[in-house]
PDB file of C-alpha atoms in Angstrom:
ATOM      1  CA  MET A 250     -11.975  15.718 -10.132  1.00 78.00           C
ATOM      2  CA  CYS A 251     -10.966  19.425  -8.801  1.00 83.00           C
ATOM      3  CA  ILE A 252     -10.551  18.588  -5.237  1.00 87.00           C
ATOM      4  CA  ARG A 253      -8.780  15.320  -5.489  1.00 87.00           C
ATOM      5  CA  THR A 254      -6.495  17.400  -7.787  1.00 90.00           C
ATOM      6  CA  LEU A 255      -5.922  20.259  -5.215  1.00 93.00           C
ATOM      7  CA  VAL A 256      -5.298  17.608  -2.307  1.00 92.00           C
ATOM      8  CA  MET A 257      -2.980  15.486  -4.724  1.00 92.00           C
ATOM      9  CA  CYS A 258      -1.119  18.097  -5.944  1.00 93.00           C
ATOM     10  CA  PHE A 259      -0.647  19.648  -1.923  1.00 95.00           C
ATOM     11  CA  ASN A 260       0.860  16.119  -0.749  1.00 94.00           C
ATOM     12  CA  TRP A 261       2.735  16.130  -3.545  1.00 95.00           C
ATOM     13  CA  PHE A 262       4.367  19.688  -3.100  1.00 95.00           C
ATOM     14  CA  SER A 263       4.231  18.759   1.048  1.00 94.00           C
ATOM     15  CA  ILE A 264       6.334  15.887   0.149  1.00 94.00           C
ATOM     16  CA  GLY A 265       8.897  17.515  -2.623  1.00 93.00           C
ATOM     17  CA  PHE A 266       9.366  20.712   0.049  1.00 94.00           C
ATOM     18  CA  ILE A 267       9.948  18.576   3.005  1.00 93.00           C
ATOM     19  CA  TYR A 268      12.496  15.546   1.560  1.00 92.00           C
ATOM     20  CA  TYR A 269      14.676  18.766   0.012  1.00 92.00           C
ATOM     21  CA  GLY A 270      14.173  20.779   2.676  1.00 90.00           C
ATOM     22  CA  ILE A 271      15.680  18.494   5.170  1.00 90.00           C
ATOM     23  CA  SER A 272      18.287  17.124   2.534  1.00 88.00           C
ATOM     24  CA  LEU A 273      19.547  20.799   1.307  1.00 86.00           C
ATOM     25  CA  ASN A 274      19.775  21.673   5.397  1.00 83.00           C
ATOM     26  CA  THR A 275      21.505  18.776   6.881  1.00 82.00           C
ATOM     27  CA  ASP A 276      24.561  21.130   8.470  1.00 80.00           C
ATOM     28  CA  ILE A 277      22.280  22.584  10.875  1.00 80.00           C
ATOM     29  CA  ILE A 278      20.942  19.077  12.385  1.00 81.00           C
ATOM     30  CA  GLY A 279      22.870  17.326  14.558  1.00 76.00           C
ATOM     31  CA  ASP A 280      26.335  18.264  16.117  1.00 79.00           C
ATOM     32  CA  ASN A 281      28.038  16.554  12.775  1.00 83.00           C
ATOM     33  CA  PRO A 282      26.921  17.850   9.394  1.00 85.00           C
ATOM     34  CA  TYR A 283      28.967  15.183   7.219  1.00 88.00           C
ATOM     35  CA  THR A 284      27.558  11.933   9.727  1.00 88.00           C
ATOM     36  CA  THR A 285      24.086  13.947   9.373  1.00 88.00           C
ATOM     37  CA  PHE A 286      24.122  14.116   5.742  1.00 89.00           C
ATOM     38  CA  VAL A 287      25.135  10.784   5.607  1.00 90.00           C
ATOM     39  CA  LEU A 288      22.195   9.745   7.580  1.00 90.00           C
ATOM     40  CA  ALA A 289      20.115  11.577   5.810  1.00 89.00           C
ATOM     41  CA  GLY A 290      20.714   9.492   2.691  1.00 89.00           C
ATOM     42  CA  PHE A 291      20.745   5.884   4.460  1.00 93.00           C
ATOM     43  CA  VAL A 292      17.383   6.287   6.018  1.00 93.00           C
ATOM     44  CA  GLU A 293      15.728   6.633   2.757  1.00 92.00           C
ATOM     45  CA  ILE A 294      16.688   2.684   1.295  1.00 93.00           C
ATOM     46  CA  PRO A 295      14.870   1.146   4.231  1.00 93.00           C
ATOM     47  CA  GLY A 296      12.166   3.954   4.453  1.00 92.00           C
ATOM     48  CA  ARG A 297      11.744   3.291   0.487  1.00 92.00           C
ATOM     49  CA  ILE A 298      11.490  -0.574   0.905  1.00 93.00           C
ATOM     50  CA  LEU A 299       9.415  -0.791   3.739  1.00 93.00           C
ATOM     51  CA  ALA A 300       6.898   1.687   1.963  1.00 92.00           C
ATOM     52  CA  LEU A 301       7.094  -0.953  -1.268  1.00 90.00           C
ATOM     53  CA  TRP A 302       6.660  -3.698   1.082  1.00 93.00           C
ATOM     54  CA  LEU A 303       3.534  -2.290   3.120  1.00 92.00           C
ATOM     55  CA  LEU A 304       1.403  -1.572  -0.029  1.00 89.00           C
ATOM     56  CA  GLY A 305       1.021  -5.333  -0.714  1.00 86.00           C
ATOM     57  CA  TYR A 306      -0.628  -5.504   2.895  1.00 89.00           C
ATOM     58  CA  PHE A 307      -2.300  -1.713   3.628  1.00 90.00           C
ATOM     59  CA  GLY A 308      -4.275   0.519   0.987  1.00 88.00           C
ATOM     60  CA  ARG A 309      -2.364   3.685  -0.101  1.00 90.00           C
ATOM     61  CA  ARG A 310      -4.158   6.358   1.288  1.00 91.00           C
ATOM     62  CA  THR A 311      -3.825   4.619   4.584  1.00 91.00           C
ATOM     63  CA  LEU A 312       0.292   4.529   4.039  1.00 93.00           C
ATOM     64  CA  LEU A 313       0.541   7.853   2.634  1.00 93.00           C
ATOM     65  CA  LEU A 314      -1.924   9.380   5.574  1.00 94.00           C
ATOM     66  CA  GLY A 315       0.504   7.920   8.315  1.00 93.00           C
ATOM     67  CA  SER A 316       3.856   8.682   6.843  1.00 94.00           C
ATOM     68  CA  GLN A 317       2.222  11.792   6.633  1.00 94.00           C
ATOM     69  CA  VAL A 318       1.742  12.489   9.669  1.00 95.00           C
ATOM     70  CA  ILE A 319       4.074  10.604  11.433  1.00 94.00           C
ATOM     71  CA  GLY A 320       6.933  12.427   9.292  1.00 93.00           C
ATOM     72  CA  GLY A 321       5.415  15.925  10.362  1.00 93.00           C
ATOM     73  CA  ALA A 322       4.364  15.394  13.499  1.00 94.00           C
ATOM     74  CA  ALA A 323       8.449  14.067  14.409  1.00 92.00           C
ATOM     75  CA  LEU A 324       9.336  17.178  12.570  1.00 91.00           C
ATOM     76  CA  ILE A 325       7.841  19.705  14.769  1.00 91.00           C
ATOM     77  CA  LEU A 326       8.937  17.240  18.233  1.00 91.00           C
ATOM     78  CA  SER A 327      12.703  17.703  16.898  1.00 87.00           C
ATOM     79  CA  VAL A 328      12.411  21.316  17.773  1.00 86.00           C
ATOM     80  CA  ILE A 329      11.784  20.289  21.054  1.00 84.00           C
ATOM     81  CA  PRO A 330      14.740  18.244  22.783  1.00 74.00           C
ATOM     82  CA  GLU A 331      18.104  20.191  24.163  1.00 77.00           C
ATOM     83  CA  ILE A 332      19.960  16.920  23.434  1.00 77.00           C
ATOM     84  CA  SER A 333      21.130  16.805  19.906  1.00 81.00           C
ATOM     85  CA  ALA A 334      21.059  13.035  19.748  1.00 85.00           C
ATOM     86  CA  ILE A 335      17.408  13.269  20.307  1.00 87.00           C
ATOM     87  CA  SER A 336      16.920  16.141  17.784  1.00 87.00           C
ATOM     88  CA  LEU A 337      18.791  14.193  15.035  1.00 89.00           C
ATOM     89  CA  THR A 338      16.578  10.955  15.595  1.00 90.00           C
ATOM     90  CA  LEU A 339      13.408  12.461  15.272  1.00 91.00           C
ATOM     91  CA  THR A 340      14.334  14.501  12.000  1.00 91.00           C
ATOM     92  CA  MET A 341      15.794  11.110  10.318  1.00 92.00           C
ATOM     93  CA  LEU A 342      12.537   9.504  11.170  1.00 93.00           C
ATOM     94  CA  SER A 343      10.984  12.094   9.161  1.00 92.00           C
ATOM     95  CA  LYS A 344      13.041  11.685   6.969  1.00 92.00           C
ATOM     96  CA  PHE A 345      12.389   8.241   6.606  1.00 94.00           C
ATOM     97  CA  CYS A 346       8.595   8.822   6.711  1.00 94.00           C
ATOM     98  CA  ILE A 347       9.023  10.732   3.767  1.00 93.00           C
ATOM     99  CA  ALA A 348      11.018   9.133   1.382  1.00 93.00           C
ATOM    100  CA  ALA A 349       8.571   6.076   1.762  1.00 93.00           C
ATOM    101  CA  SER A 350       5.778   8.908   1.029  1.00 93.00           C
ATOM    102  CA  TYR A 351       7.522   9.424  -2.226  1.00 90.00           C
ATOM    103  CA  SER A 352       7.485   5.911  -3.231  1.00 91.00           C
ATOM    104  CA  ILE A 353       3.614   5.227  -2.375  1.00 93.00           C
ATOM    105  CA  ILE A 354       2.168   8.697  -3.951  1.00 93.00           C
ATOM    106  CA  TYR A 355       3.828   7.702  -7.319  1.00 90.00           C
ATOM    107  CA  LEU A 356       1.548   4.992  -7.226  1.00 90.00           C
ATOM    108  CA  TYR A 357      -0.900   6.461  -5.905  1.00 90.00           C
ATOM    109  CA  VAL A 358      -1.447   9.259  -7.958  1.00 90.00           C
ATOM    110  CA  VAL A 359      -1.234   6.853 -11.195  1.00 89.00           C
ATOM    111  CA  GLU A 360      -4.293   5.050  -9.829  1.00 87.00           C
ATOM    112  CA  ILE A 361      -6.539   8.417  -8.674  1.00 89.00           C
ATOM    113  CA  TYR A 362      -6.773   9.813 -12.423  1.00 88.00           C
ATOM    114  CA  PRO A 363      -8.557   8.101 -14.854  1.00 87.00           C
ATOM    115  CA  THR A 364      -7.188   6.852 -18.202  1.00 85.00           C
ATOM    116  CA  VAL A 365      -8.229   9.595 -20.364  1.00 88.00           C
ATOM    117  CA  VAL A 366      -6.492  12.324 -18.295  1.00 88.00           C
ATOM    118  CA  ARG A 367      -3.708  10.474 -16.420  1.00 87.00           C
ATOM    119  CA  ASN A 368      -0.661  11.962 -17.919  1.00 90.00           C
ATOM    120  CA  ILE A 369      -1.944  14.868 -17.742  1.00 90.00           C
ATOM    121  CA  GLY A 370      -2.766  14.654 -13.707  1.00 89.00           C
ATOM    122  CA  ILE A 371       0.701  13.141 -13.094  1.00 90.00           C
ATOM    123  CA  GLY A 372       2.674  15.893 -14.812  1.00 92.00           C
ATOM    124  CA  ILE A 373      -0.140  18.603 -12.582  1.00 92.00           C
ATOM    125  CA  SER A 374       1.452  16.638  -9.756  1.00 91.00           C
ATOM    126  CA  SER A 375       5.179  16.462 -10.576  1.00 90.00           C
ATOM    127  CA  MET A 376       4.538  20.440 -10.993  1.00 93.00           C
ATOM    128  CA  ALA A 377       3.572  20.653  -7.388  1.00 93.00           C
ATOM    129  CA  SER A 378       6.531  18.503  -6.413  1.00 92.00           C
ATOM    130  CA  GLY A 379       8.700  20.876  -8.241  1.00 92.00           C
ATOM    131  CA  LEU A 380       7.325  24.080  -6.753  1.00 94.00           C
ATOM    132  CA  GLY A 381       8.218  22.606  -3.348  1.00 91.00           C
ATOM    133  CA  ASN A 382      11.467  21.985  -4.613  1.00 91.00           C
ATOM    134  CA  ILE A 383      12.292  25.369  -5.688  1.00 92.00           C
ATOM    135  CA  ILE A 384      10.885  26.904  -2.737  1.00 92.00           C
ATOM    136  CA  SER A 385      12.640  24.406  -0.140  1.00 89.00           C
ATOM    137  CA  PRO A 386      16.435  26.013   0.108  1.00 88.00           C
ATOM    138  CA  PHE A 387      14.823  29.467   0.894  1.00 90.00           C
ATOM    139  CA  VAL A 388      12.656  27.628   3.956  1.00 88.00           C
ATOM    140  CA  ILE A 389      15.927  28.277   6.015  1.00 87.00           C
ATOM    141  CA  LEU A 390      15.665  31.743   6.192  1.00 88.00           C
ATOM    142  CA  PHE A 391      13.018  31.842   9.045  1.00 88.00           C
ATOM    143  CA  ALA A 392      15.588  30.950  11.447  1.00 85.00           C
ATOM    144  CA  ASN A 393      16.844  34.327  11.552  1.00 87.00           C
ATOM    145  CA  TYR A 394      13.183  35.110  13.188  1.00 87.00           C
ATOM    146  CA  TRP A 395      13.270  31.791  15.263  1.00 86.00           C
ATOM    147  CA  THR A 396      15.766  28.769  15.034  1.00 83.00           C
ATOM    148  CA  PRO A 397      13.513  26.255  14.801  1.00 85.00           C
ATOM    149  CA  LEU A 398      10.425  27.853  13.062  1.00 90.00           C
ATOM    150  CA  PRO A 399      12.055  26.069   9.405  1.00 90.00           C
ATOM    151  CA  PHE A 400      11.262  22.521  10.929  1.00 91.00           C
ATOM    152  CA  VAL A 401       8.030  23.957  12.237  1.00 92.00           C
ATOM    153  CA  ILE A 402       6.606  25.101   9.036  1.00 93.00           C
ATOM    154  CA  MET A 403       7.661  21.669   7.180  1.00 93.00           C
ATOM    155  CA  GLY A 404       6.244  19.608   9.869  1.00 93.00           C
ATOM    156  CA  SER A 405       2.780  21.444  10.155  1.00 94.00           C
ATOM    157  CA  ILE A 406       2.580  21.725   6.176  1.00 94.00           C
ATOM    158  CA  SER A 407       3.243  17.647   6.012  1.00 94.00           C
ATOM    159  CA  VAL A 408       0.585  17.162   8.563  1.00 95.00           C
ATOM    160  CA  ILE A 409      -1.919  18.923   6.574  1.00 95.00           C
ATOM    161  CA  ALA A 410      -0.918  17.342   3.706  1.00 94.00           C
ATOM    162  CA  GLY A 411      -1.873  14.258   5.384  1.00 93.00           C
ATOM    163  CA  LEU A 412      -4.782  15.185   7.584  1.00 95.00           C
ATOM    164  CA  ILE A 413      -6.616  15.797   4.080  1.00 93.00           C
ATOM    165  CA  LEU A 414      -6.107  12.571   2.856  1.00 92.00           C
ATOM    166  CA  PRO A 415      -9.444  11.159   3.167  1.00 92.00           C
ATOM    167  CA  LEU A 416     -10.735  13.552   0.950  1.00 91.00           C
ATOM    168  CA  LEU A 417      -9.266  10.748  -1.670  1.00 89.00           C
ATOM    169  CA  PRO A 418     -10.870   7.723  -2.526  1.00 87.00           C
ATOM    170  CA  GLU A 419      -8.795   4.208  -1.544  1.00 87.00           C
ATOM    171  CA  THR A 420      -7.544   2.484  -4.789  1.00 84.00           C
ATOM    172  CA  ARG A 421      -6.076  -0.859  -3.597  1.00 84.00           C
ATOM    173  CA  ASN A 422      -7.754  -3.849  -5.128  1.00 82.00           C
ATOM    174  CA  GLN A 423     -10.277  -1.249  -7.106  1.00 81.00           C
ATOM    175  CA  LYS A 424     -11.003  -1.233 -10.771  1.00 84.00           C
ATOM    176  CA  LEU A 425      -9.510   1.931 -11.911  1.00 80.00           C
ATOM    177  CA  PRO A 426     -11.861   4.608 -13.706  1.00 81.00           C
ATOM    178  CA  GLY A 427     -11.272   4.923 -17.405  1.00 81.00           C
ATOM    179  CA  THR A 428     -13.339   8.034 -17.726  1.00 81.00           C
ATOM    180  CA  ILE A 429     -13.510  11.449 -16.031  1.00 79.00           C
ATOM    181  CA  GLU A 430     -17.340  10.493 -15.470  1.00 80.00           C
ATOM    182  CA  GLU A 431     -15.889   7.417 -13.707  1.00 81.00           C
ATOM    183  CA  ALA A 432     -13.319   9.383 -11.633  1.00 78.00           C
ATOM    184  CA  GLU A 433     -16.121  11.618 -10.267  1.00 77.00           C
ATOM    185  CA  LEU A 434     -18.023   8.311  -8.657  1.00 75.00           C
ATOM    186  CA  PHE A 435     -15.040   6.889  -7.882  1.00 79.00           C
ATOM    187  CA  GLY A 436     -14.424   5.935  -4.153  1.00 71.00           C
ATOM    188  CA  THR A 437     -18.576   6.382  -3.689  1.00 72.00           C
ATOM    189  CA  ALA A 438     -21.029   3.904  -3.587  1.00 70.00           C
ATOM    190  CA  LYS A 439     -22.766   4.806  -6.976  1.00 71.00           C
ATOM    191  CA  TYR A 440     -19.809   3.568  -8.608  1.00 72.00           C
ATOM    192  CA  ASN A 441     -20.407   0.609 -11.009  1.00 73.00           C
ATOM    193  CA  PRO A 442     -17.520  -0.547 -12.888  1.00 67.00           C
ATOM    194  CA  ARG A 443     -19.673  -3.713 -14.232  1.00 57.00           C
ATOM    195  CA  GLN A 444     -21.759  -1.523 -15.492  1.00 52.00           C
ATOM    196  CA  THR A 445     -19.009   0.043 -17.774  1.00 51.00           C
ATOM    197  CA  ASP A 446     -17.799  -2.921 -18.901  1.00 49.00           C
ATOM    198  CA  GLN A 447     -21.436  -4.478 -19.730  1.00 47.00           C
ATOM    199  CA  GLN A 448     -21.483  -1.002 -21.911  1.00 49.00           C
ATOM    200  CA  ASP A 449     -17.997  -1.752 -23.576  1.00 50.00           C
ATOM    201  CA  ALA A 450     -18.773  -5.508 -24.318  1.00 49.00           C
ATOM    202  CA  GLY A 451     -21.835  -4.546 -26.133  1.00 50.00           C
ATOM    203  CA  LEU A 452     -19.650  -2.059 -28.148  1.00 47.00           C
ATOM    204  CA  ASP A 453     -17.340  -5.163 -29.358  1.00 54.00           C
ATOM    205  CA  GLU A 454     -20.436  -6.793 -29.919  1.00 60.00           C
ATOM    206  CA  GLU A 455     -21.508  -4.094 -31.789  1.00 59.00           C
ATOM    207  CA  ARG A 456     -18.571  -4.067 -33.858  1.00 58.00           C
ATOM    208  CA  LYS A 457     -17.692  -7.585 -34.451  1.00 55.00           C
ATOM    209  CA  ALA A 458     -21.728  -7.499 -36.509  1.00 62.00           C
ATOM    210  CA  LEU A 459     -20.342  -4.402 -38.109  1.00 62.00           C
ATOM    211  CA  LEU A 460     -17.084  -6.256 -39.645  1.00 60.00           C
ATOM    212  CA  LYS A 461     -19.038  -9.402 -40.529  1.00 61.00           C
ATOM    213  CA  ASP A 462     -21.210  -7.622 -41.934  1.00 63.00           C
ATOM    214  CA  ASN A 463     -18.632  -5.776 -43.901  1.00 61.00           C
ATOM    215  CA  ASP A 464     -16.808  -9.250 -44.731  1.00 58.00           C
ATOM    216  CA  SER A 465     -20.363 -10.522 -45.874  1.00 63.00           C
ATOM    217  CA  ASN A 466     -21.329  -7.689 -48.160  1.00 62.00           C
ATOM    218  CA  PRO A 467     -18.012  -6.003 -49.823  1.00 55.00           C
ATOM    219  CA  GLU A 468     -20.013  -4.398 -52.812  1.00 55.00           C
ATOM    220  CA  LYS A 469     -22.780  -3.131 -50.566  1.00 52.00           C
ATOM    221  CA  ASN A 470     -20.344  -1.637 -48.289  1.00 50.00           C
ATOM    222  CA  MET A 471     -17.879  -0.070 -51.181  1.00 50.00           C
ATOM    223  CA  GLY A 472     -21.673   1.535 -52.435  1.00 51.00           C
ATOM    224  CA  ASN A 473     -22.517   3.314 -49.143  1.00 51.00           C
ATOM    225  CA  GLY A 474     -18.878   4.289 -48.396  1.00 48.00           C
ATOM    226  CA  THR A 475     -18.273   2.490 -45.196  1.00 45.00           C
ATOM    227  CA  ALA A 476     -14.523   1.806 -44.241  1.00 45.00           C
ATOM    228  CA  TYR A 477     -13.027  -0.520 -41.882  1.00 41.00           C
ATOM    229  CA  GLY A 478     -10.748   2.115 -40.560  1.00 47.00           C
ATOM    230  CA  SER A 479     -14.179   3.570 -39.000  1.00 43.00           C
ATOM    231  CA  LEU A 480     -14.433   1.006 -37.033  1.00 44.00           C
TER     232      LEU A 480
END
């Protein structure tokens, strides 16, 4: 779970870092800062809608990997063309992919962590994203050394985040883990949710038998201190 948590947190950090890194620095992209700002917000709409639609046909890991790598590569390539229109198009493609990544990872993080620590896992991941949000306004300062450097840094982080995603299991159409022990085996050949279901069913039958015994022998249960609430 430690490695999976680090991979998930790094992806959250990457998405928050690049999303706000582009959003807060639209004035240096393209010829008209107002047009760029509007486009940066507009491309999020189809990006999020497309991501939600594709989630019904492809796995979460596959989609997140693709959006991270394509978005990062587009951001790196945007610094090469001397024609501002091409550079702007590639940057907006990156924003499109990062917006899609946001929609995908919110679902993916819920399915990765087991029930017993799901809230904690989501909280840690969100904190990693917040760290990226905090750092993003300062990335533009690297332009003092080399103008394209901020976009190269953001794009590289996105590509790296995507390439380490195979360390996480695919969760689509899978029975999600309920305990940390199950989460450790989730995505491996040893993961057997049916065995857990059988164990749960056995426990349910045992509880029903105890309840039936309590109903049939109330005086006996009062004498030995058995309480319904302990079941």
